[in-house]
CSV table of C-alpha atoms (C1' of nucleotides) in Angstrom, one decimal:
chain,number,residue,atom,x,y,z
A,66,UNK,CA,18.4,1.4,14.8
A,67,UNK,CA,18.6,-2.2,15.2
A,68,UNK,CA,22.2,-1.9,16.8
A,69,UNK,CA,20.4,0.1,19.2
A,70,UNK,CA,17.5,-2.6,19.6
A,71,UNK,CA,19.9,-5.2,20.2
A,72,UNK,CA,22.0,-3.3,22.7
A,73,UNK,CA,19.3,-2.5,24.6
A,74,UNK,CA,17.7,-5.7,24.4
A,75,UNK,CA,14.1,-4.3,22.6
A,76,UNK,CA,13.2,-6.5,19.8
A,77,UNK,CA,9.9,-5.5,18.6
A,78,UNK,CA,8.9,-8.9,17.5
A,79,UNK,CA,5.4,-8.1,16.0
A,80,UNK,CA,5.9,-5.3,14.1
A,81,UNK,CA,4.2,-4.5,11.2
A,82,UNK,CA,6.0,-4.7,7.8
A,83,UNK,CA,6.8,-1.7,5.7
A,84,UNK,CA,4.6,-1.3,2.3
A,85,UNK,CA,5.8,-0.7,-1.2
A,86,UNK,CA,2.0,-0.7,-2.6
A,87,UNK,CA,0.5,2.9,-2.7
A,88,UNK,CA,-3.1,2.9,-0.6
A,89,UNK,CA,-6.0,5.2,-1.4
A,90,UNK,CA,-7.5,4.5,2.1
A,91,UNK,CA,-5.0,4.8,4.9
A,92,UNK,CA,-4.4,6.7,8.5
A,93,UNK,CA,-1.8,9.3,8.8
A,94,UNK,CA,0.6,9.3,12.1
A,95,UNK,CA,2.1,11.8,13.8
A,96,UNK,CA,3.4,11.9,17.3
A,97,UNK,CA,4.7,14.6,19.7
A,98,UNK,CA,7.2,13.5,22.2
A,99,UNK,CA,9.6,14.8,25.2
A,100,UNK,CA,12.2,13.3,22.9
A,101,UNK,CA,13.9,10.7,20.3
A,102,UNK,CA,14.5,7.6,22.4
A,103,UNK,CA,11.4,5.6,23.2
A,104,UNK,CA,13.2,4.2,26.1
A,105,UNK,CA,14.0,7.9,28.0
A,106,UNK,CA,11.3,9.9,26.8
A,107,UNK,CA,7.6,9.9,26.3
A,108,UNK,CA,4.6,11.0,24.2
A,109,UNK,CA,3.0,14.0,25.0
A,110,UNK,CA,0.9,14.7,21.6
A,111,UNK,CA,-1.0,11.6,19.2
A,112,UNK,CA,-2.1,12.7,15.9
A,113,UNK,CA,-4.1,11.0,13.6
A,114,UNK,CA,-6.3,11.6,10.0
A,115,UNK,CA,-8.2,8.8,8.5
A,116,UNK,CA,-8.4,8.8,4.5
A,117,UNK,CA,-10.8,6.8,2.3
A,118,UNK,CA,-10.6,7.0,-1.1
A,119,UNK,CA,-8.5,10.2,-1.7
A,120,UNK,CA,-10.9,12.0,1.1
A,121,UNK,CA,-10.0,13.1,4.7
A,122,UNK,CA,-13.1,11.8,6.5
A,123,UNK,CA,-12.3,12.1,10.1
A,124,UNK,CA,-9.5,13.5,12.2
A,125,UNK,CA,-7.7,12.6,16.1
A,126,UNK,CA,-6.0,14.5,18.3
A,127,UNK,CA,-5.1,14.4,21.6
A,128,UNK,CA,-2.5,16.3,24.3
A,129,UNK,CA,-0.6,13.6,26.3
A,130,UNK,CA,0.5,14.7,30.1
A,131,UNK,CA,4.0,12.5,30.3
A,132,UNK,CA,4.0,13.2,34.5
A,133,UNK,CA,6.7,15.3,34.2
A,134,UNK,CA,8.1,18.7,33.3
A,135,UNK,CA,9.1,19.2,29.4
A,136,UNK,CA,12.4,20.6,28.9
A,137,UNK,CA,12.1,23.8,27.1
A,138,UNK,CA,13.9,22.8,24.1
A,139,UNK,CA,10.9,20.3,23.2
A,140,UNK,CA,8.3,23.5,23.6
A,141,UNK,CA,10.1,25.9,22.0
A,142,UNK,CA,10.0,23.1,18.8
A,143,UNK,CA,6.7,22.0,19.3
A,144,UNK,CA,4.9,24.8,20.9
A,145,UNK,CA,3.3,22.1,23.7
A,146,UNK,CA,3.5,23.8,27.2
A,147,UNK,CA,3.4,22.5,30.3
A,148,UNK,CA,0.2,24.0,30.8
A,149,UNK,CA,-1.3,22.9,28.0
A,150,UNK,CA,-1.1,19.2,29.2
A,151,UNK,CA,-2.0,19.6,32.9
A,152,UNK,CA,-5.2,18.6,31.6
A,153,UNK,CA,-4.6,16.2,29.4
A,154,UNK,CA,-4.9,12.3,30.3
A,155,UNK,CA,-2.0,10.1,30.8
A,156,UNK,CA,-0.6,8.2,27.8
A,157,UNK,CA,-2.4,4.8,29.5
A,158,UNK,CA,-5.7,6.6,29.3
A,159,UNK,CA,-5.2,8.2,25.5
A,160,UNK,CA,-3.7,5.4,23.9
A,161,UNK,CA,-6.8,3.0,23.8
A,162,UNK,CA,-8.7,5.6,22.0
A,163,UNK,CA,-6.5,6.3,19.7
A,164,UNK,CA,-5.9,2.9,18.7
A,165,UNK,CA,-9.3,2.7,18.3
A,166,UNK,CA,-9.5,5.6,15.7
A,167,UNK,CA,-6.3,4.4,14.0
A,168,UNK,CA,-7.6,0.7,13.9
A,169,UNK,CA,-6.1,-2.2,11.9
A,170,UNK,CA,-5.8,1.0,9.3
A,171,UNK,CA,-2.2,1.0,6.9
A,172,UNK,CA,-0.2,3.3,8.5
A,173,UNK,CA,1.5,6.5,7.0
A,174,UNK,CA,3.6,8.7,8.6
A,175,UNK,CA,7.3,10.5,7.6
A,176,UNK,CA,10.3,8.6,9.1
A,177,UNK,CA,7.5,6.7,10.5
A,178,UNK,CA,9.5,3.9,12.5
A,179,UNK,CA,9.8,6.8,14.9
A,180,UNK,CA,6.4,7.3,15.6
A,181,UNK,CA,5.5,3.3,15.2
A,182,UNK,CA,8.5,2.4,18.0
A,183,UNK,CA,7.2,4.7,20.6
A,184,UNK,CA,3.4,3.2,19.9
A,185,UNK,CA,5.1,-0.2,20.0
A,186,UNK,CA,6.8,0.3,23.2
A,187,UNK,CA,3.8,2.5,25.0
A,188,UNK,CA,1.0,-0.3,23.8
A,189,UNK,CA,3.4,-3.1,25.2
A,190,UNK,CA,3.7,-1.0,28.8
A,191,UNK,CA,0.4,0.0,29.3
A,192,UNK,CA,-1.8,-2.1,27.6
A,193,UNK,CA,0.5,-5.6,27.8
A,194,UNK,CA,-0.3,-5.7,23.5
A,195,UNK,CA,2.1,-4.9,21.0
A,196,UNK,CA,1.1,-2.2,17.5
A,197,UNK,CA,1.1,-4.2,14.3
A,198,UNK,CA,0.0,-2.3,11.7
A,199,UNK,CA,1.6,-2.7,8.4
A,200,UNK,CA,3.2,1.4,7.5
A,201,UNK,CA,4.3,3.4,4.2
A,202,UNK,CA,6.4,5.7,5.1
A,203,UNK,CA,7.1,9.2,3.3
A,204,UNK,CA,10.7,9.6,3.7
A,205,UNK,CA,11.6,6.1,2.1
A,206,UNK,CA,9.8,6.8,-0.5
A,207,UNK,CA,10.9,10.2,-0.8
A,208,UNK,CA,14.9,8.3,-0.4
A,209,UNK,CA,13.9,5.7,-3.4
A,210,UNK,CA,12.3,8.4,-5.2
A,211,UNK,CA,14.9,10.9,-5.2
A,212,UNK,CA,18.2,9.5,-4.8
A,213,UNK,CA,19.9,12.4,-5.8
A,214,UNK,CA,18.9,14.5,-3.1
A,215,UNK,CA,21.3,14.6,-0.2
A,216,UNK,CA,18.6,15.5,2.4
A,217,UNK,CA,14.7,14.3,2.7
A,218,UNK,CA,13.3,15.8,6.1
A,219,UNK,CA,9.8,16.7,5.9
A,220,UNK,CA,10.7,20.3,5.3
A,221,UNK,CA,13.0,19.1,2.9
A,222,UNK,CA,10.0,17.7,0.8
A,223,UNK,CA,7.8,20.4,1.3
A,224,UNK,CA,10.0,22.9,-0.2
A,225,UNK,CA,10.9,20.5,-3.0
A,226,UNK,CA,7.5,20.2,-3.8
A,227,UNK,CA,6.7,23.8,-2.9
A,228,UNK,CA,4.7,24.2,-0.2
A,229,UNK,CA,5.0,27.0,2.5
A,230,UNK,CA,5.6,25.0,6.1
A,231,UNK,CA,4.6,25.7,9.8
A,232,UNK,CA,7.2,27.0,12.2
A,233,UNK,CA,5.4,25.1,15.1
A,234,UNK,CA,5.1,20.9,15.2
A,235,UNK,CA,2.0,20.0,16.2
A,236,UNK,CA,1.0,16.7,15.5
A,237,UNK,CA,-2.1,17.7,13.0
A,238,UNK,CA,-0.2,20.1,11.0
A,239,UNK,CA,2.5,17.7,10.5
A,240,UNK,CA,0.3,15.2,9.8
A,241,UNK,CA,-1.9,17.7,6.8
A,242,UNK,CA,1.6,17.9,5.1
A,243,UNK,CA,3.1,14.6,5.2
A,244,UNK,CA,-0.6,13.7,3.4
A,245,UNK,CA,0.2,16.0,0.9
A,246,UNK,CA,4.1,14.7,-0.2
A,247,UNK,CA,2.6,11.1,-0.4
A,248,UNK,CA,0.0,12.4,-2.4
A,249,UNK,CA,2.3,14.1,-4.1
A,250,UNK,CA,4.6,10.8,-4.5
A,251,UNK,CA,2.1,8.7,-5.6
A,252,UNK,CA,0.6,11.1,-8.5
A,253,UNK,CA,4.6,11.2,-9.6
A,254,UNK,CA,4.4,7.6,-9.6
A,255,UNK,CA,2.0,7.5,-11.8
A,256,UNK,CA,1.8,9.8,-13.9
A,257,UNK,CA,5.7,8.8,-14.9
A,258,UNK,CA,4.7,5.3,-14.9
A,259,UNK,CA,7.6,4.2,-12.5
A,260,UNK,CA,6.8,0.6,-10.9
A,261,UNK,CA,6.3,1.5,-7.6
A,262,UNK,CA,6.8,-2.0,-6.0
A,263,UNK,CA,10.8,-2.4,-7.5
A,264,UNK,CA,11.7,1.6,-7.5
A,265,UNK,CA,10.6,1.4,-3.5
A,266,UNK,CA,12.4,-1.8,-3.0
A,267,UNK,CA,15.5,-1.3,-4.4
A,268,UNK,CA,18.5,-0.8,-1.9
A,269,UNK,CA,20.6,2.4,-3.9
A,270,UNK,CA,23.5,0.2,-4.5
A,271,UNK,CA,27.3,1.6,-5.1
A,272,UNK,CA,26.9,4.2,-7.6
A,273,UNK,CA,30.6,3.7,-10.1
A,274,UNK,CA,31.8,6.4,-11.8
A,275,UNK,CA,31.0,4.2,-15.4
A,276,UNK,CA,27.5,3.5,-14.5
A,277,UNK,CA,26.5,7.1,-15.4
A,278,UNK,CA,25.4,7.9,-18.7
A,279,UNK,CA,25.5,11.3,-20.3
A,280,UNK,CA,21.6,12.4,-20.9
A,281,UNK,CA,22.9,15.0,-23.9
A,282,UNK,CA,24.2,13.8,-26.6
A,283,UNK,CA,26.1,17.5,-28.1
A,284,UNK,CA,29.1,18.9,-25.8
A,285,UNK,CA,30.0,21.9,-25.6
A,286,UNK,CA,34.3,21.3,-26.7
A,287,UNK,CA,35.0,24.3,-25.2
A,288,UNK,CA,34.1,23.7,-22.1
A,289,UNK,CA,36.8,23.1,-18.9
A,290,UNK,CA,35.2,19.4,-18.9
A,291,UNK,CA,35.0,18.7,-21.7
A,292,UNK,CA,37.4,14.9,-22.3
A,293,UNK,CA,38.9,15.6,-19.1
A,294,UNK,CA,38.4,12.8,-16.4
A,295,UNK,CA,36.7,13.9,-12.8
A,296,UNK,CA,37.6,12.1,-9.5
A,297,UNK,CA,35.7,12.8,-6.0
A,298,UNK,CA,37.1,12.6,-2.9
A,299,UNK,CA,35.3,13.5,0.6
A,300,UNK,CA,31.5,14.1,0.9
A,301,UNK,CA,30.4,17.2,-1.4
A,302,UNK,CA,28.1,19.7,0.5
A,303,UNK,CA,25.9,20.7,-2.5
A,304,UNK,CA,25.0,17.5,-4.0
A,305,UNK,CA,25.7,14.0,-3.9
A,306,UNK,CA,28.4,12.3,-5.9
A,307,UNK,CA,26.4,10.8,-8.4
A,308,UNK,CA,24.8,14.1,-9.5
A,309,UNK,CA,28.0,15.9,-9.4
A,310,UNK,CA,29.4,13.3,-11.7
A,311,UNK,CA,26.3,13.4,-13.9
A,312,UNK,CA,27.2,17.0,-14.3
A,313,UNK,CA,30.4,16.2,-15.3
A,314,UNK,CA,29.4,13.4,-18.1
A,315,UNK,CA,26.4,16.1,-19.5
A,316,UNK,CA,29.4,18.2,-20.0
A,317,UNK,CA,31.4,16.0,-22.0
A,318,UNK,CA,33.6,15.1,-19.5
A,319,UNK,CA,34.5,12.0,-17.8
A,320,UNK,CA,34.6,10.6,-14.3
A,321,UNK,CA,36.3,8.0,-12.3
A,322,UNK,CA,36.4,6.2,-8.8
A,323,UNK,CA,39.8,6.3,-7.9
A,324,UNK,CA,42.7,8.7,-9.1
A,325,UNK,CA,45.5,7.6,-11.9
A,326,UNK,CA,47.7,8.6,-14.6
A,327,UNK,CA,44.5,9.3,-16.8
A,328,UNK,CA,42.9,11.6,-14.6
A,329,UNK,CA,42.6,15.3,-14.8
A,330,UNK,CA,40.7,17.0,-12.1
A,331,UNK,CA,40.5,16.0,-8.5
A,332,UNK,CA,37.3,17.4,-6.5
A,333,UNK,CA,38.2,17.7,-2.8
A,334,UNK,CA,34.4,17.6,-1.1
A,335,UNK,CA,34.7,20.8,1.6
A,336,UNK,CA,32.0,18.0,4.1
A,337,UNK,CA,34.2,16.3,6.0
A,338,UNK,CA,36.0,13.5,5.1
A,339,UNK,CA,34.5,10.2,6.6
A,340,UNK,CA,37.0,7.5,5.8
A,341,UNK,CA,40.3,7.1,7.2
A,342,UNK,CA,42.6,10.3,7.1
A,343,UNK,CA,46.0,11.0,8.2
A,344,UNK,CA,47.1,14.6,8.1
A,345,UNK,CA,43.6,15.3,6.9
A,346,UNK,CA,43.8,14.1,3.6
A,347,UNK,CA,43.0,11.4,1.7
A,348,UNK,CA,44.6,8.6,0.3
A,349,UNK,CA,42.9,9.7,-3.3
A,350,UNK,CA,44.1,13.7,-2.3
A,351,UNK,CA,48.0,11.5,-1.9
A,352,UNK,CA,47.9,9.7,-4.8
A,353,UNK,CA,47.1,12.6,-6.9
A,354,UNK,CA,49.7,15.0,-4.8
A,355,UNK,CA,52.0,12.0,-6.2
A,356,UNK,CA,51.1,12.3,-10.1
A,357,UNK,CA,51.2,16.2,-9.9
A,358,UNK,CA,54.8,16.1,-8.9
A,359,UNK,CA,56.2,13.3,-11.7
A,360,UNK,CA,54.4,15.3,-14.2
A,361,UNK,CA,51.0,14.4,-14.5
A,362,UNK,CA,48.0,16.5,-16.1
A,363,UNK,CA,46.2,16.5,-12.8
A,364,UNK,CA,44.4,19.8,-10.8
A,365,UNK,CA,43.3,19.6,-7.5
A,366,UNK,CA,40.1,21.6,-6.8
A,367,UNK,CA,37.9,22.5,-4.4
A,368,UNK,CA,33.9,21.7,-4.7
A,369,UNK,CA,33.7,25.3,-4.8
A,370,UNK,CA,35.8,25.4,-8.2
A,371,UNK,CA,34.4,22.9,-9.6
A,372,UNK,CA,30.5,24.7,-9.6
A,373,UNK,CA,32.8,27.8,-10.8
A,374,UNK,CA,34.2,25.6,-13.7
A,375,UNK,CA,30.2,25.1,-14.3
A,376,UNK,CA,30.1,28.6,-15.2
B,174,DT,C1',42.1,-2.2,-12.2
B,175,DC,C1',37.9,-4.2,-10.8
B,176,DT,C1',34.6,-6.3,-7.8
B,177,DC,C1',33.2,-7.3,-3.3
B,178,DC,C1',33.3,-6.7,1.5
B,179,DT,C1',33.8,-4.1,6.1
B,180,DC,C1',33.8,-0.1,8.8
B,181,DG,C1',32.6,4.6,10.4
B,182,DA,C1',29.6,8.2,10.4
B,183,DG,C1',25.5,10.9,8.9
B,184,DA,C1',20.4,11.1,8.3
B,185,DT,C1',15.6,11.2,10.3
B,186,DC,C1',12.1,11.5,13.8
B,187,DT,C1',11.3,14.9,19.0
C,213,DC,C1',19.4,3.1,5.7
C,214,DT,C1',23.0,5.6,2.9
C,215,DC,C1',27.3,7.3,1.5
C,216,DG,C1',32.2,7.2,1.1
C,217,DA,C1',37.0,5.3,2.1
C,218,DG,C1',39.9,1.6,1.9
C,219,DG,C1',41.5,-3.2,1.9
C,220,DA,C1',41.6,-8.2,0.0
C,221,DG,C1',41.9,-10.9,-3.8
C,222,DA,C1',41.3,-12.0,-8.6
DNA sequence: TCTCCTCGAGATCT
DNA sequence: CTCGAGGAGA
């Protein structure tokens, strides 16, 4: 995103600053649009709830009319027709309102940079002003939280956390359930007494194979892991690496980041691959092809055999 | 072998 | 931002 900032020559000087501190009063944002890049497309939908104390007091909504006909792809998603916003103001009219109701409020919205850019980039053209408010937003924490977890898209949470979902995106439904994961956040938060400020600041460094700690202590010896030693290679589609490899430790096996003569099992991920391949494999997949043939104790498995091995 | 760095690519929002 | 591969240098 910031590449993308530079290339284009958008720096968003007076941006508000991301918050790690977990607010009881606080507006929720959602925004329709004809697209995802502020700079081509345009909003045609501003959600907002504002909550004091734990309590929805008041609610915003407004339809957008861009000037211009939305592709069918965005109505299909979103459910906003062209008729629907032949009425509606334009964004220069809207958008003062709305920044009224959202005021100088802490703002919380999932993936909420999107949301904040276009406001940015719509208050600085139509109303020469840039938006500053300071923003939680749902999906970092959510990334922080849950590190294990390959994906964290709103309906990722909301099935997580069990909670039946909306096939259309209007702003105010959006808005209802990103509410409930970051109430949802917070109370697990709390009630596990994790420090929000450091868990939600803390970049997820390189996760090495000797970092992770079995959480059993009694293996099963009869199990296919157990004292062998696990290598990855590739990106595995069911999990990420570090909870595949916590699998293996809870199973009395071992893990390790690269292959050698003491390793037993190599997991070829069935993702793609996203380092540097030749002939499709990688150097970890040669290097192992290498110790099979002098002699080594080494398999080489597919992520698919490995959750078999599980079993 | 290990630690640290760079690079590519996916994720997430519509 | 994140994750994974691979290279440099100790």
């Amino acid at each position: 995103m910031i590449g993308d900032e530079l290339l284009s020559g958008i720096v968003r000087e007076y941006k508000g600053q991301h918050l790690t501190i977990l607010p009881d009063s606080y507006v929720v944002i959602d925004l329709e649009t004809t697209g995802l890049d502020p700079q081509w497309n345009d909003i045609i939908e501003l959600g907002a709830i504002r909550v004091e104390k734990g309590n929805v007091v008041d609610k915003f909504s407004s339809l957008v009319n861009p000037g211009y006909i939305i592709d069918s792809f965005i109505t299909d998603l979103t459910g906003i027709t062209n008729e629907m916003v032949a009425s509606a103001p334009s964004i220069k009219d809207a958008l003062p309102k709305y920044l009224d109701f959202v005021n100088e409020s802490i703002v919380i919205g999932h993936n909420v940079n999107f949301d904040i850019n276009f406001l940015y980039d719509n208050c600085m053209n139509s109303l020469k002003r840039p938006f500053s408010n300071d923003y939680v937003d749902t999906m970092r924490m959510s990334r922080k939280l849950f590190p294990q977890e390959r994906h964290h898209r709103l309906h990722d949470l909301l099935t997580r956390f069990g909670v039946k979902q909306n096939v259309e995106h209007r702003a105010l439904a959006d808005i209802e359930q990103t509410n409930y994961c970051y109430l949802y956040m917070k109370s697990y938060i709390q009630d596990n007494g994790i420090d929000s400020v450091s868990v939600l600041n803390r970049h997820h460094s390189h996760i090495s194979a000797k970092d992770i700690k079995a959480t059993v202590t009694e293996f099963d010896e009869s199990s296919p892991f157990y004292d062998k030693t696990f290598v990855f290679t590739g990106t595995l589609e069911r999990m990420i690496r570090a909870a595949a490899m916590q699998l293996v430790v809870d199973h009395g096996g071992n893990c390790g980041d690269g292959v050698n003569k003491t390793t037993n099992f190599l997991v070829l991920g069935n993702g793609d691959f996203r380092g540097t391949k030749k002939d499709g494999k990688s150097a970890k997949y040669k290097k192992a092809e290498q110790l099979k043939l002098s002699g080594c104790d080494i398999e080489i498995i597919s992520e698919n055999v490995f959750y078999d091995m599980l079993e």
